[in-house]
């Protein structure tokens, strides 16, 4: 609690920027320090210390997302080596629940931001398109928790999903048309039916800090 | 009413011909006539003309007792079969009414189906009352609780969207338990207050009786609301809240009802009894759930071993869930809780263990049973509405109605204020309104009041009347207005689509992301526990409960299911897939043939539909204990494999940018197998072994292309059409490839597709030139005559690219 009161101005700035309440920021800050071992920045290795994350099949994608500069709202591209607390908050803010006070436009932007985050997780080569290859990668990773499953199955699933994507986004393709990959616009289209804004959130409010996570 | 709508009959059962329906209807009419005639005959036994009219040679039952026994050529013994006969007729009538109801497609979207059922019940009640039938079959407590209620609850529990349910579990539980208590006690006490006013003449109703009445009238009926909700696709949050509430609410209501009933039957009530009652309440609920979960696991475990005897698979689901209900009732625990828990527990595992067919059977049978139960309850209600067992009291009836509405609205509002604090996504005011307004009362309410012991409740008739009024009001007025209201209030809808593979992938991905983020920020939340359970589930439960060599991931199984479903659909309807496909009719397009007119297309489709697979159905032999050779499934598999090939094929093409002409995506595709066609031997063998998604024949390296033409039966009709229109006909054939091993995907794509643009070089060479295909030669005609026996499809091997025509020399002839 002590650190919160020592930097009220900085805190307020952060709260404004990310939309978190000061309580939440405090919680997250404590967690941040826990992860970074009291350093100012977090590096990739720090994520290794989270035991539960180890079993996550898409662990690398999640960790990647933290260092992806596109998610950090920076103009530049590529991967950051380390992130500071503000970046950490920025990433976390993608997972804020909607607020009732939001108007239509804000909601829409909110939704877009969330989807953009997900899109970046799929689009690992940053070309703005989820190609079949990338899609396969994702599905393979998703199913990697299951040793009995051959890669082939994952592939055919990815292929099927890609076909679906093509049929949703392009509809009837012309004979000369090539579906190169899912662009962000297509991605938006495909998520139309899913209420991402009510689903993509983590409860930051009543977080109970965990004493020992190492 | 007698007409059978083809869309209605699309269930997978054999189609009931219209003639049979007609016959049934006639029989029903005749029987009704007979019943009436008998009723009049009973009132005036000596009247011989009535007897003659009713059954021809049939002597009346009363008369036959006096006569010396002679062998009758033809006798009519209606009383012997009366109850099952009448019940059958009721169900039949109600079902026919449903057909009629759905004939006009706009009607069901305006009026809930329960309205119709009640109307049918009223009609029947009117007939029975008019005919002064002495003993219409009536419901009693055992019949209701042991036979009619379980199917309804089982259906609801089994089809409960588990995930959504648990995501909103807190809120649902809150509404169901606290809300029901609130309603029951609120309505009970305020009605008791009304009863104290001596002007209304209700002073003999005690507080306990009022509480009992309050508890039974707070049972919200899911069916009516859900029908409306499903119809208009309200957002899933709202849907699950109302659904879950009404499901749990039944259990709570029944427990409360039994509790108050036993209080009412007691002479004196001590404080201990009240505490015992509260303890009982929890034990009954929790005990029921435990029994249910236990039996659910046993059921899942049992289905692990049923793969040799598929036919009885569905039976286990029903037996175990019914067993859980009965067992719970035996210990005086909540059977409803037990059967719900059982259904929810087993459903996930059973679904993966049983075959596609058994799964469909389970689904249909469950729906059927529950709709029969419901129909019967509504008809009982209608029948007992018309009659003399009523006591009208303006004050009681109207105050009951008023309190029902007020307490429900208040309850939802207050409870939501409290629960909103804990919800991440708070419920809006509109949601609250719809939840409150969706509190329709229904079958359970009525059954409970109907089953009150009259000895303890001298004013039972008054209660019945009040309940019926409440049900009628809520079902008719609220039920009909809720839809316009949802539209008016612009409640958030969900645009529901068919479950798609990509959606499942996204959702899974999403779950993992969320859990990952929770892990990162060190928070044990909802997702954390779900994740923990999943791990436990994967580690122990699934291993124990699910048969080996099943696809282990939900994505895989969903994919499989979708594929099979899709394949079956296509086979059933000769459908054109919207998915851009590579099954290449591109050569046909190059030939600059005019695209088909829609009517022509329609004709073709019809032909295809009618000629698909029939030969196999015909040869099926009947066996009570097993279904012959799972024909449909095999077909599905064949198609499935084809589809997958075509799918990948086109993907590969879409992926390779070097190609000039990618998948001829806009060509319409008839993905279907002509009747009389057999797969080449090799493929058939493979089909037998390949039941998994994973090993989908990718191992085969020879990239044989098989062209199946949909020629045989359709040939004549095609020719006729052609002669009429003097236009070349398109080829309908299916081409599919055994693809090169998937591992070569990247490279193979280029290699393989590079030859594409020139059909004469690549091995996509059509088997027949178009001209040949378009004009059916004499040879074709003779082939037509021969085609009563199965004919293997032509098979093209790689060498076919040399331009050889091999159509009439099928290689591996199975015959």
PDB file of N, CA and C in Angstrom, chain A residues 18-68:
ATOM      1  N   UNK A  18      -4.661   4.023 -18.679  1.00  0.00           N
ATOM      2  CA  UNK A  18      -5.056   2.629 -18.873  1.00  0.00           C
ATOM      3  C   UNK A  18      -6.473   2.329 -18.422  1.00  0.00           C
ATOM      4  N   UNK A  19      -7.048   3.245 -17.666  1.00  0.00           N
ATOM      5  CA  UNK A  19      -8.427   3.014 -17.254  1.00  0.00           C
ATOM      6  C   UNK A  19      -8.574   2.151 -16.020  1.00  0.00           C
ATOM      7  N   UNK A  20      -7.476   1.823 -15.418  1.00  0.00           N
ATOM      8  CA  UNK A  20      -7.583   1.045 -14.186  1.00  0.00           C
ATOM      9  C   UNK A  20      -7.851   1.976 -13.007  1.00  0.00           C
ATOM     10  N   UNK A  21      -8.424   1.425 -11.975  1.00  0.00           N
ATOM     11  CA  UNK A  21      -8.557   2.200 -10.750  1.00  0.00           C
ATOM     12  C   UNK A  21      -7.248   2.107  -9.983  1.00  0.00           C
ATOM     13  N   UNK A  22      -7.097   2.974  -9.024  1.00  0.00           N
ATOM     14  CA  UNK A  22      -5.817   3.004  -8.313  1.00  0.00           C
ATOM     15  C   UNK A  22      -5.602   1.721  -7.509  1.00  0.00           C
ATOM     16  N   UNK A  23      -6.699   1.152  -7.035  1.00  0.00           N
ATOM     17  CA  UNK A  23      -6.569  -0.116  -6.319  1.00  0.00           C
ATOM     18  C   UNK A  23      -6.010  -1.192  -7.228  1.00  0.00           C
ATOM     19  N   UNK A  24      -6.564  -1.225  -8.405  1.00  0.00           N
ATOM     20  CA  UNK A  24      -6.123  -2.240  -9.355  1.00  0.00           C
ATOM     21  C   UNK A  24      -4.669  -2.028  -9.715  1.00  0.00           C
ATOM     22  N   UNK A  25      -4.326  -0.773  -9.915  1.00  0.00           N
ATOM     23  CA  UNK A  25      -2.936  -0.485 -10.278  1.00  0.00           C
ATOM     24  C   UNK A  25      -2.009  -0.938  -9.168  1.00  0.00           C
ATOM     25  N   UNK A  26      -2.464  -0.718  -7.965  1.00  0.00           N
ATOM     26  CA  UNK A  26      -1.649  -1.125  -6.829  1.00  0.00           C
ATOM     27  C   UNK A  26      -1.417  -2.638  -6.854  1.00  0.00           C
ATOM     28  N   UNK A  27      -2.522  -3.348  -7.025  1.00  0.00           N
ATOM     29  CA  UNK A  27      -2.414  -4.804  -7.087  1.00  0.00           C
ATOM     30  C   UNK A  27      -1.453  -5.230  -8.177  1.00  0.00           C
ATOM     31  N   UNK A  28      -1.648  -4.634  -9.324  1.00  0.00           N
ATOM     32  CA  UNK A  28      -0.829  -5.034 -10.457  1.00  0.00           C
ATOM     33  C   UNK A  28       0.624  -4.671 -10.230  1.00  0.00           C
ATOM     34  N   UNK A  29       0.803  -3.557  -9.553  1.00  0.00           N
ATOM     35  CA  UNK A  29       2.179  -3.142  -9.311  1.00  0.00           C
ATOM     36  C   UNK A  29       2.879  -4.144  -8.393  1.00  0.00           C
ATOM     37  N   UNK A  30       2.131  -4.592  -7.413  1.00  0.00           N
ATOM     38  CA  UNK A  30       2.718  -5.568  -6.512  1.00  0.00           C
ATOM     39  C   UNK A  30       3.097  -6.833  -7.280  1.00  0.00           C
ATOM     40  N   UNK A  31       2.203  -7.199  -8.133  1.00  0.00           N
ATOM     41  CA  UNK A  31       2.461  -8.391  -8.925  1.00  0.00           C
ATOM     42  C   UNK A  31       3.654  -8.181  -9.854  1.00  0.00           C
ATOM     43  N   UNK A  32       3.698  -6.996 -10.397  1.00  0.00           N
ATOM     44  CA  UNK A  32       4.783  -6.676 -11.314  1.00  0.00           C
ATOM     45  C   UNK A  32       6.128  -6.800 -10.612  1.00  0.00           C
ATOM     46  N   UNK A  33       6.155  -6.269  -9.406  1.00  0.00           N
ATOM     47  CA  UNK A  33       7.416  -6.329  -8.671  1.00  0.00           C
ATOM     48  C   UNK A  33       7.781  -7.779  -8.335  1.00  0.00           C
ATOM     49  N   UNK A  34       6.732  -8.523  -8.033  1.00  0.00           N
ATOM     50  CA  UNK A  34       6.958  -9.934  -7.731  1.00  0.00           C
ATOM     51  C   UNK A  34       7.590 -10.629  -8.934  1.00  0.00           C
ATOM     52  N   UNK A  35       7.052 -10.331 -10.083  1.00  0.00           N
ATOM     53  CA  UNK A  35       7.545 -10.992 -11.292  1.00  0.00           C
ATOM     54  C   UNK A  35       8.936 -10.514 -11.657  1.00  0.00           C
ATOM     55  N   UNK A  36       9.133  -9.216 -11.528  1.00  0.00           N
ATOM     56  CA  UNK A  36      10.417  -8.669 -11.984  1.00  0.00           C
ATOM     57  C   UNK A  36      11.487  -8.787 -10.918  1.00  0.00           C
ATOM     58  N   UNK A  37      11.150  -9.336  -9.797  1.00  0.00           N
ATOM     59  CA  UNK A  37      12.054  -9.409  -8.649  1.00  0.00           C
ATOM     60  C   UNK A  37      12.600  -8.038  -8.318  1.00  0.00           C
ATOM     61  N   UNK A  38      11.664  -7.139  -8.160  1.00  0.00           N
ATOM     62  CA  UNK A  38      11.957  -5.774  -7.737  1.00  0.00           C
ATOM     63  C   UNK A  38      12.805  -4.975  -8.727  1.00  0.00           C
ATOM     64  N   UNK A  39      12.832  -5.423  -9.949  1.00  0.00           N
ATOM     65  CA  UNK A  39      13.481  -4.612 -10.963  1.00  0.00           C
ATOM     66  C   UNK A  39      12.441  -3.679 -11.567  1.00  0.00           C
ATOM     67  N   UNK A  40      12.929  -2.783 -12.422  1.00  0.00           N
ATOM     68  CA  UNK A  40      11.997  -1.848 -13.037  1.00  0.00           C
ATOM     69  C   UNK A  40      11.359  -2.426 -14.299  1.00  0.00           C
ATOM     70  N   UNK A  41      12.005  -3.407 -14.852  1.00  0.00           N
ATOM     71  CA  UNK A  41      11.458  -3.972 -16.085  1.00  0.00           C
ATOM     72  C   UNK A  41      11.340  -5.493 -15.965  1.00  0.00           C
ATOM     73  N   UNK A  42      10.511  -5.999 -16.836  1.00  0.00           N
ATOM     74  CA  UNK A  42      10.340  -7.448 -16.903  1.00  0.00           C
ATOM     75  C   UNK A  42      10.954  -7.953 -18.195  1.00  0.00           C
ATOM     76  N   UNK A  43      11.656  -9.016 -18.092  1.00  0.00           N
ATOM     77  CA  UNK A  43      12.183  -9.650 -19.292  1.00  0.00           C
ATOM     78  C   UNK A  43      11.459 -10.966 -19.496  1.00  0.00           C
ATOM     79  N   UNK A  44      11.722 -11.538 -20.632  1.00  0.00           N
ATOM     80  CA  UNK A  44      11.005 -12.773 -20.959  1.00  0.00           C
ATOM     81  C   UNK A  44      11.233 -13.860 -19.921  1.00  0.00           C
ATOM     82  N   UNK A  45      12.450 -13.918 -19.417  1.00  0.00           N
ATOM     83  CA  UNK A  45      12.776 -14.992 -18.484  1.00  0.00           C
ATOM     84  C   UNK A  45      11.918 -14.913 -17.236  1.00  0.00           C
ATOM     85  N   UNK A  46      11.481 -13.685 -16.927  1.00  0.00           N
ATOM     86  CA  UNK A  46      10.692 -13.555 -15.710  1.00  0.00           C
ATOM     87  C   UNK A  46       9.395 -14.348 -15.764  1.00  0.00           C
ATOM     88  N   UNK A  47       8.929 -14.519 -16.948  1.00  0.00           N
ATOM     89  CA  UNK A  47       7.654 -15.244 -17.069  1.00  0.00           C
ATOM     90  C   UNK A  47       7.817 -16.741 -16.783  1.00  0.00           C
ATOM     91  N   UNK A  48       9.072 -17.175 -16.837  1.00  0.00           N
ATOM     92  CA  UNK A  48       9.288 -18.592 -16.559  1.00  0.00           C
ATOM     93  C   UNK A  48       8.962 -18.944 -15.120  1.00  0.00           C
ATOM     94  N   UNK A  49       8.961 -17.912 -14.299  1.00  0.00           N
ATOM     95  CA  UNK A  49       8.779 -18.199 -12.880  1.00  0.00           C
ATOM     96  C   UNK A  49       7.304 -18.392 -12.508  1.00  0.00           C
ATOM     97  N   UNK A  50       6.436 -18.253 -13.476  1.00  0.00           N
ATOM     98  CA  UNK A  50       5.025 -18.457 -13.156  1.00  0.00           C
ATOM     99  C   UNK A  50       4.688 -19.924 -13.388  1.00  0.00           C
ATOM    100  N   UNK A  51       4.482 -20.646 -12.349  1.00  0.00           N
ATOM    101  CA  UNK A  51       4.350 -22.104 -12.526  1.00  0.00           C
ATOM    102  C   UNK A  51       3.110 -22.501 -13.336  1.00  0.00           C
ATOM    103  N   UNK A  52       2.026 -21.789 -13.134  1.00  0.00           N
ATOM    104  CA  UNK A  52       0.799 -22.213 -13.802  1.00  0.00           C
ATOM    105  C   UNK A  52       0.853 -21.974 -15.297  1.00  0.00           C
ATOM    106  N   UNK A  53       1.634 -20.992 -15.652  1.00  0.00           N
ATOM    107  CA  UNK A  53       1.698 -20.651 -17.066  1.00  0.00           C
ATOM    108  C   UNK A  53       2.382 -21.759 -17.864  1.00  0.00           C
ATOM    109  N   UNK A  54       3.165 -22.527 -17.177  1.00  0.00           N
ATOM    110  CA  UNK A  54       3.938 -23.550 -17.851  1.00  0.00           C
ATOM    111  C   UNK A  54       3.074 -24.525 -18.635  1.00  0.00           C
ATOM    112  N   UNK A  55       1.905 -24.792 -18.080  1.00  0.00           N
ATOM    113  CA  UNK A  55       1.049 -25.789 -18.722  1.00  0.00           C
ATOM    114  C   UNK A  55       0.161 -25.199 -19.799  1.00  0.00           C
ATOM    115  N   UNK A  56       0.271 -23.930 -19.953  1.00  0.00           N
ATOM    116  CA  UNK A  56      -0.578 -23.303 -20.958  1.00  0.00           C
ATOM    117  C   UNK A  56      -0.052 -23.637 -22.347  1.00  0.00           C
ATOM    118  N   UNK A  57      -0.859 -24.244 -23.162  1.00  0.00           N
ATOM    119  CA  UNK A  57      -0.345 -24.660 -24.469  1.00  0.00           C
ATOM    120  C   UNK A  57       0.095 -23.490 -25.340  1.00  0.00           C
ATOM    121  N   UNK A  58      -0.506 -22.366 -25.132  1.00  0.00           N
ATOM    122  CA  UNK A  58      -0.103 -21.247 -25.988  1.00  0.00           C
ATOM    123  C   UNK A  58       0.761 -20.269 -25.196  1.00  0.00           C
ATOM    124  N   UNK A  59       1.490 -20.824 -24.282  1.00  0.00           N
ATOM    125  CA  UNK A  59       2.315 -20.022 -23.400  1.00  0.00           C
ATOM    126  C   UNK A  59       3.189 -19.030 -24.159  1.00  0.00           C
ATOM    127  N   UNK A  60       3.865 -19.543 -25.160  1.00  0.00           N
ATOM    128  CA  UNK A  60       4.810 -18.676 -25.861  1.00  0.00           C
ATOM    129  C   UNK A  60       4.086 -17.516 -26.524  1.00  0.00           C
ATOM    130  N   UNK A  61       2.899 -17.802 -27.024  1.00  0.00           N
ATOM    131  CA  UNK A  61       2.143 -16.724 -27.673  1.00  0.00           C
ATOM    132  C   UNK A  61       1.767 -15.656 -26.654  1.00  0.00           C
ATOM    133  N   UNK A  62       1.392 -16.125 -25.481  1.00  0.00           N
ATOM    134  CA  UNK A  62       0.979 -15.158 -24.464  1.00  0.00           C
ATOM    135  C   UNK A  62       2.167 -14.303 -24.033  1.00  0.00           C
ATOM    136  N   UNK A  63       3.259 -14.967 -23.793  1.00  0.00           N
ATOM    137  CA  UNK A  63       4.436 -14.215 -23.361  1.00  0.00           C
ATOM    138  C   UNK A  63       4.875 -13.253 -24.457  1.00  0.00           C
ATOM    139  N   UNK A  64       4.804 -13.741 -25.666  1.00  0.00           N
ATOM    140  CA  UNK A  64       5.140 -12.911 -26.816  1.00  0.00           C
ATOM    141  C   UNK A  64       4.321 -11.639 -26.848  1.00  0.00           C
ATOM    142  N   UNK A  65       3.057 -11.815 -26.579  1.00  0.00           N
ATOM    143  CA  UNK A  65       2.131 -10.689 -26.685  1.00  0.00           C
ATOM    144  C   UNK A  65       2.551  -9.550 -25.768  1.00  0.00           C
ATOM    145  N   UNK A  66       3.157  -9.914 -24.655  1.00  0.00           N
ATOM    146  CA  UNK A  66       3.590  -8.871 -23.723  1.00  0.00           C
ATOM    147  C   UNK A  66       4.704  -8.018 -24.303  1.00  0.00           C
ATOM    148  N   UNK A  67       5.479  -8.631 -25.167  1.00  0.00           N
ATOM    149  CA  UNK A  67       6.638  -7.910 -25.692  1.00  0.00           C
ATOM    150  C   UNK A  67       6.424  -7.407 -27.115  1.00  0.00           C
ATOM    151  N   UNK A  68       5.255  -7.668 -27.601  1.00  0.00           N
ATOM    152  CA  UNK A  68       4.953  -7.243 -28.968  1.00  0.00           C
ATOM    153  C   UNK A  68       4.707  -5.742 -28.983  1.00  0.00           C
TER     154      UNK A  68
END
